[in-house]
Short mmCIF file of C-alpha atoms in Angstrom, two decimals:
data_model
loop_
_atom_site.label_atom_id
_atom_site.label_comp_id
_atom_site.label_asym_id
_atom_site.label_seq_id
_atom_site.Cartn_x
_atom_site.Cartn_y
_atom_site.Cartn_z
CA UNK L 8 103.01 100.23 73.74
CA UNK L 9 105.81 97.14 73.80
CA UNK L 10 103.51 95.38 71.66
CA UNK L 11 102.34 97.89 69.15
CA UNK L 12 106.22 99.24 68.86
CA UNK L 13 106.91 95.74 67.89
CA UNK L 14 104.30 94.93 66.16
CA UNK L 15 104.52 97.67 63.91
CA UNK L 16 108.34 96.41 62.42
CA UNK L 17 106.83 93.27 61.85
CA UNK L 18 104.25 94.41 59.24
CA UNK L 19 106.38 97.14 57.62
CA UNK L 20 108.83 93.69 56.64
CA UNK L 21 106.06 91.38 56.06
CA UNK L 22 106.08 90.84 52.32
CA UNK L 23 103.12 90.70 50.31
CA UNK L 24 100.52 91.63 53.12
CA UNK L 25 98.19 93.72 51.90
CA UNK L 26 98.13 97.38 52.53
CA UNK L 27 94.58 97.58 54.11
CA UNK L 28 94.40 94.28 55.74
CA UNK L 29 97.94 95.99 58.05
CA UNK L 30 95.88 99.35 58.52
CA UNK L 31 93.33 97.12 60.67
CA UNK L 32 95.66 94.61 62.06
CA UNK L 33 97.92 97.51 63.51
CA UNK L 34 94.80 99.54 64.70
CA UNK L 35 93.91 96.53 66.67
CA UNK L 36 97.37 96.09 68.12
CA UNK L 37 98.73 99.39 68.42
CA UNK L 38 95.85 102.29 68.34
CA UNK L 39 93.23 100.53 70.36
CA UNK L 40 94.90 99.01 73.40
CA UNK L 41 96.80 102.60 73.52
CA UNK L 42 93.12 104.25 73.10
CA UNK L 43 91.83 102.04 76.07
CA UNK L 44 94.83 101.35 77.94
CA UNK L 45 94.25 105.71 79.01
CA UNK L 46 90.46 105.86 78.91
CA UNK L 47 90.35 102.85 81.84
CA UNK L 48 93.65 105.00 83.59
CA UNK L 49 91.41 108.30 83.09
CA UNK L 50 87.78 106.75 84.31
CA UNK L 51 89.83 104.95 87.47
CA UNK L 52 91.35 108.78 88.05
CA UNK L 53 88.00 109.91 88.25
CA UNK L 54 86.48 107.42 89.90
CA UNK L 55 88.96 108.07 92.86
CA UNK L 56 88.25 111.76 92.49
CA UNK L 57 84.97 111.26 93.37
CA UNK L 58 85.41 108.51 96.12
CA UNK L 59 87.86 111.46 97.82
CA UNK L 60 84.83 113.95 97.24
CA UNK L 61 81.72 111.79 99.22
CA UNK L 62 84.32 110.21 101.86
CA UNK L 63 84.33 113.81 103.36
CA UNK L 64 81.21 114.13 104.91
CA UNK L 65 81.27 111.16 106.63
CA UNK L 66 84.57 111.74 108.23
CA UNK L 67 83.72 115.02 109.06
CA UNK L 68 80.06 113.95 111.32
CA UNK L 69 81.21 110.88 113.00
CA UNK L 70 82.88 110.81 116.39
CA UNK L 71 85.97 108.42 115.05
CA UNK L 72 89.42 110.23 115.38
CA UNK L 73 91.34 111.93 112.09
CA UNK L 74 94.54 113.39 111.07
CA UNK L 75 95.37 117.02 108.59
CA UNK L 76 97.61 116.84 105.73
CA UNK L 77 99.55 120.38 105.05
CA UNK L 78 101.08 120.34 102.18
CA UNK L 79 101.51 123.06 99.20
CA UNK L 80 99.06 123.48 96.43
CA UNK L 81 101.29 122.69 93.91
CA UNK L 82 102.51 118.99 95.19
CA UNK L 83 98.93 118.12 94.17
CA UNK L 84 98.69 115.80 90.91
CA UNK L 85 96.60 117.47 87.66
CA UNK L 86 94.57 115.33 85.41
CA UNK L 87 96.94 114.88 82.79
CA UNK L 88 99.88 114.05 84.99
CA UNK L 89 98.46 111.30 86.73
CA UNK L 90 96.70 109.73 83.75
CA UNK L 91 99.98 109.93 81.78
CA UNK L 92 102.67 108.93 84.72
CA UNK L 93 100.67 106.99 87.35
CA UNK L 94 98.74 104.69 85.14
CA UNK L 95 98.88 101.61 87.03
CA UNK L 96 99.66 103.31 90.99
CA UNK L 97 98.21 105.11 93.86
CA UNK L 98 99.32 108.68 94.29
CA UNK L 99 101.51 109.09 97.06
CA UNK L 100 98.51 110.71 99.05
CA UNK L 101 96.56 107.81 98.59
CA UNK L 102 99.28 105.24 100.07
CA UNK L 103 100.35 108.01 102.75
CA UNK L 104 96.63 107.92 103.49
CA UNK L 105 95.94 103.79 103.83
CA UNK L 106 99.73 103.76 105.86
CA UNK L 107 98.11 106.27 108.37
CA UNK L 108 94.63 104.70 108.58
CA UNK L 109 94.95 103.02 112.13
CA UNK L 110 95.58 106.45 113.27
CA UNK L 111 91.92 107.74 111.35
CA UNK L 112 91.20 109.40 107.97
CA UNK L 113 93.32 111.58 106.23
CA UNK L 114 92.16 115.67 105.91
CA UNK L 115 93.30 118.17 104.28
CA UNK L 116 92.50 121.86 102.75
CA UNK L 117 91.23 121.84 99.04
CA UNK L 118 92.95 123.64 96.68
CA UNK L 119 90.69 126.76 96.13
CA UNK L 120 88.47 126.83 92.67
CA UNK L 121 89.39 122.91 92.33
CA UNK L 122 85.83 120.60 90.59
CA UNK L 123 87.28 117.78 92.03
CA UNK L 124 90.38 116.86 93.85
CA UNK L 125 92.87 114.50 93.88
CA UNK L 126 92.10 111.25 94.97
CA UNK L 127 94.03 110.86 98.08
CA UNK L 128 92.97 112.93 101.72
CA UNK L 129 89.15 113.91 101.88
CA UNK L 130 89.37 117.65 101.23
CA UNK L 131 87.56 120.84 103.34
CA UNK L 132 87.35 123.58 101.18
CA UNK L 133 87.93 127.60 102.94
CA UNK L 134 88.11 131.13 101.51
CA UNK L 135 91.26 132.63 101.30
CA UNK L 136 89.86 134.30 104.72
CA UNK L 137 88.89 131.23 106.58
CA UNK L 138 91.58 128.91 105.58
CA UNK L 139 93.64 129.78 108.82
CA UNK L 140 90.51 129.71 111.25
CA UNK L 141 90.02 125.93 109.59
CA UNK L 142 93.30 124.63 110.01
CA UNK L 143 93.82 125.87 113.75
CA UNK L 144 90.67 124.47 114.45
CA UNK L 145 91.01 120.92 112.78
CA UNK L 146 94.79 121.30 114.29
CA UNK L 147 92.84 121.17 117.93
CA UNK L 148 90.62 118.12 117.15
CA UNK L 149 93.55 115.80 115.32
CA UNK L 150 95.19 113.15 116.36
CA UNK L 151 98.20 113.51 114.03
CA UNK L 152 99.60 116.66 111.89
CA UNK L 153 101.42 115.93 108.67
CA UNK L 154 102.97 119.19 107.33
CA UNK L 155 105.19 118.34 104.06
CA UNK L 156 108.40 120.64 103.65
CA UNK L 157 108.48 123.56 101.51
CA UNK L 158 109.41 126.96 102.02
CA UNK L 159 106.23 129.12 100.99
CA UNK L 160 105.59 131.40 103.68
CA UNK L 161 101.98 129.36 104.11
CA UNK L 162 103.85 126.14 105.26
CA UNK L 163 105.72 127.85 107.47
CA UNK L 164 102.63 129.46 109.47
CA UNK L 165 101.51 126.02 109.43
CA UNK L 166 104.08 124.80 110.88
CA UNK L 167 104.17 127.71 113.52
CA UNK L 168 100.79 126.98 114.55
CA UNK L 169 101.44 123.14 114.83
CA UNK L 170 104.43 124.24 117.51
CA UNK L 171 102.09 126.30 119.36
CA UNK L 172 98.82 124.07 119.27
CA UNK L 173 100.04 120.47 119.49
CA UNK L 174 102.07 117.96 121.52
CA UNK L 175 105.17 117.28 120.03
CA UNK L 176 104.41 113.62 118.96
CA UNK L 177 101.11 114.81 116.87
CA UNK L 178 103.53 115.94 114.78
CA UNK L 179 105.16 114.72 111.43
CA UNK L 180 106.92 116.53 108.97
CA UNK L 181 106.89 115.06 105.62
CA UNK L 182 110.39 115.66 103.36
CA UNK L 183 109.03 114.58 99.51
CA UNK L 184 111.83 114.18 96.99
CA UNK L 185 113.03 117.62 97.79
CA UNK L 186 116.72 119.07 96.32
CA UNK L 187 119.17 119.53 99.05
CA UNK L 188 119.24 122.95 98.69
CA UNK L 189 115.68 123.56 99.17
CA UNK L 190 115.91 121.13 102.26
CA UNK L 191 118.31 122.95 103.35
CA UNK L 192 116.50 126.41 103.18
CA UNK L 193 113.36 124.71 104.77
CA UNK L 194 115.78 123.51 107.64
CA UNK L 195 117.10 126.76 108.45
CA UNK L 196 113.58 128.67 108.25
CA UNK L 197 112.19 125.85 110.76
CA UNK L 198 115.06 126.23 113.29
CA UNK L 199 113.70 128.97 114.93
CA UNK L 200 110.49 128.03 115.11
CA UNK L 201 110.89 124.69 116.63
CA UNK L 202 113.29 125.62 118.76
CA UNK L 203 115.53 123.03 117.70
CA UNK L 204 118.01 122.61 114.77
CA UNK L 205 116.41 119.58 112.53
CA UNK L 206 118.29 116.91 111.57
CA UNK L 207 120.97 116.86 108.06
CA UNK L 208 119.69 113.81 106.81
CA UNK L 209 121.78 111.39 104.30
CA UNK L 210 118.64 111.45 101.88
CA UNK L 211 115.95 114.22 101.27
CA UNK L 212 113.39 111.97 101.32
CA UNK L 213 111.28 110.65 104.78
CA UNK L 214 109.30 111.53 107.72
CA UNK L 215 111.01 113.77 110.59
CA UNK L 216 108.64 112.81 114.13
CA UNK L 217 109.48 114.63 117.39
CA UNK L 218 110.32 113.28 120.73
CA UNK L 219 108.24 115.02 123.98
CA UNK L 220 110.89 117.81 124.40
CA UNK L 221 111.14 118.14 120.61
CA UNK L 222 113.78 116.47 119.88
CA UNK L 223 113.68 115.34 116.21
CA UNK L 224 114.37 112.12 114.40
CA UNK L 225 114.91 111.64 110.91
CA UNK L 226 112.87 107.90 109.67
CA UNK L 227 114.31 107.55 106.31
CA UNK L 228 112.18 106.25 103.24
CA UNK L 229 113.62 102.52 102.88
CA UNK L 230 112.71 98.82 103.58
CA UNK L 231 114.00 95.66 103.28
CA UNK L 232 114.67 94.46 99.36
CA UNK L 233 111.37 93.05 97.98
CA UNK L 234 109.34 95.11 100.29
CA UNK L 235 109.88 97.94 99.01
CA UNK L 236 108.33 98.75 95.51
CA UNK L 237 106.20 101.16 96.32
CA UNK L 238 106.18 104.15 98.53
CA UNK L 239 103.38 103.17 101.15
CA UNK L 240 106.01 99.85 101.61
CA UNK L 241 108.63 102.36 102.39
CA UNK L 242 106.53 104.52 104.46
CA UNK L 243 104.77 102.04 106.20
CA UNK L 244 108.90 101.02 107.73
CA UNK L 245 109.53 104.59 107.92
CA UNK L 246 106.41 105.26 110.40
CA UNK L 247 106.67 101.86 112.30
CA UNK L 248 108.44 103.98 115.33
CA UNK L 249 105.65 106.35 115.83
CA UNK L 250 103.21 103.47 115.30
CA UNK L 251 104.85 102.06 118.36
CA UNK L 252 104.85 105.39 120.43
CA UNK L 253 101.26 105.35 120.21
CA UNK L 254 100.25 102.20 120.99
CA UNK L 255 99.35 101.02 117.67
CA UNK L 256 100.02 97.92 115.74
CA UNK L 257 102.32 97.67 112.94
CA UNK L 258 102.19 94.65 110.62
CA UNK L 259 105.10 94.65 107.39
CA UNK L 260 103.53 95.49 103.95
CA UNK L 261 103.22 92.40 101.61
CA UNK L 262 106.10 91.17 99.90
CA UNK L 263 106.53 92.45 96.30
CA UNK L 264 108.31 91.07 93.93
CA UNK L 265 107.73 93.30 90.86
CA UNK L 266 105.51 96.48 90.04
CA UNK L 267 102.55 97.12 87.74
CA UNK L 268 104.45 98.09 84.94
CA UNK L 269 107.12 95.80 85.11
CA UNK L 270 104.41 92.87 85.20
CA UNK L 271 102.85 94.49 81.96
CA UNK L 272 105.99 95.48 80.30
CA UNK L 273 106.87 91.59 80.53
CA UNK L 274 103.28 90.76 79.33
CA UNK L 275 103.66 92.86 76.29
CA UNK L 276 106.75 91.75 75.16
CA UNK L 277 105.49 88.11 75.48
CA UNK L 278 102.56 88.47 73.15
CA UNK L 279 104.78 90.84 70.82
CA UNK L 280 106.97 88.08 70.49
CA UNK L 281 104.39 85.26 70.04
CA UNK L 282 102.66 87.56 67.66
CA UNK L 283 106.32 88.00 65.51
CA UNK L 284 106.10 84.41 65.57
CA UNK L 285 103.08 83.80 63.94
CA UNK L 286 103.27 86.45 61.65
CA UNK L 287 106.56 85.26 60.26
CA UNK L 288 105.50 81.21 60.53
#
């Protein structure tokens, strides 16, 4: 886009190009890159899609140990959204997903009527009848519970279940980019049935883990400087405690010293500029 934007003011000033010969020129700088820049961001979308859609099966037969993902409907990424915002990233699913794979492979509930879902946890699909039988059962069998905060009356029985069914540190509640206020309602809805008051954190944003009498702790989002582009570098820091408590080894994420689209922002504007260059030569 840097380089068709460009681009584009260079041939409206160019003097005695001709009219047809800049139709081409900017459909091959501008209109095609765009064209295939979001047909290669669309066919890796689906390709993930359908990676999340076989890995199920498998994870669901052997005997290897695996963890369920609550989380509202709604938090889940559409088509368009993730073609048009994530181009060059993971979904958050798909990083919380690789951070949590020493622990085993990520599970969750599809959303109902869904073709294919998004890329991320494999998904176990239920009737609107069975969903609760599923997720007490696959509750019993995990190794580690991941409810994300909301207050829908669904999350909530989750989370009542998870008190009733599971030690304490099986337990991680995951607090998404929420507003204060809606943290806040979430808190005071959970107090009661946890038993304990959870903590007022100094970002809405993190993992709260339990200690054995449920004591909670609030692992904030963060890491050091130039680990910390992306959110599976933040979350991988954020976890490292209850990688600890459980026996597990924690290595740091790579360093990283810029993102996707700051690495092709810079690219763009470098063959904009050479292309000014030799246009105007």
């Amino acid at each position: 886009m840097v380089v068709g934007s460009m681009s584009g003011v260079v041939l409206s000033g160019s003097p005695g190009w001709p009219i047809l010969e800049q139709s081409k020129l900017l459909f091959a700088i501008l209109i095609l890159p765009t064209i295939l820049l979001f047909a290669g961001a669309f066919l890796s979308w689906r390709g993930r899609q359908y990676a999340a859609q076989a890995s199920v099966k498998s994870i669901l037969t052997d005997a290897k140990p695996h963890l369920l993902y609550l989380r509202p409907f709604r938090s889940d990424y559409t088509t368009t959204t993730e073609v048009f915002r994530h181009e060059f990233a993971t979904t958050e699913e798909e990083q919380l997903a690789d951070v949590l794979r020493p622990f085993g492979e990520l599970l969750a509930i599809g959303r109902p009527g869904e073709s294919l879902p998004t890329p991320g946890a494999a998904r176990i699909y239920a009737s609107d009848e069975e969903w609760k039988d599923v997720v007490k059962r696959q509750m019993q069998t995990a190794r580690l519970v991941v409810i994300m905060a909301a207050i829908g009356e669904n999350v909530l029985w989750e989370l009542t279940q998870a008190v009733g069914t599971l030690e304490p540190q099986k337990l991680l509640i995951l607090v998404l980019e929420m507003q204060a206020q809606d943290y806040e309602s979430f808190r005071t809805k959970a107090t009661p049935i946890l038993g304990v008051s959870l903590p007022d954190p100094p970002t809405v944003t993190g993992f709260i883990s339990f200690a054995a009498d449920w004591k909670p702790s609030f692992l904030a989002l963060k890491a050091p400087y130039f680990r910390s582009g992306s959110f599976k570098s933040r979350a991988k820091y954020a976890l490292r405690p209850v990688f600890e408590s459980s026996g597990l080894e924690w290595q740091p994420p790579p360093i990283s010293v810029v993102s996707p689209k700051f690495f092709f922002t810079i690219v763009g504007l470098v063959v904009a500029l050479i292309l000014a260059w030799w246009l105007w030569r």
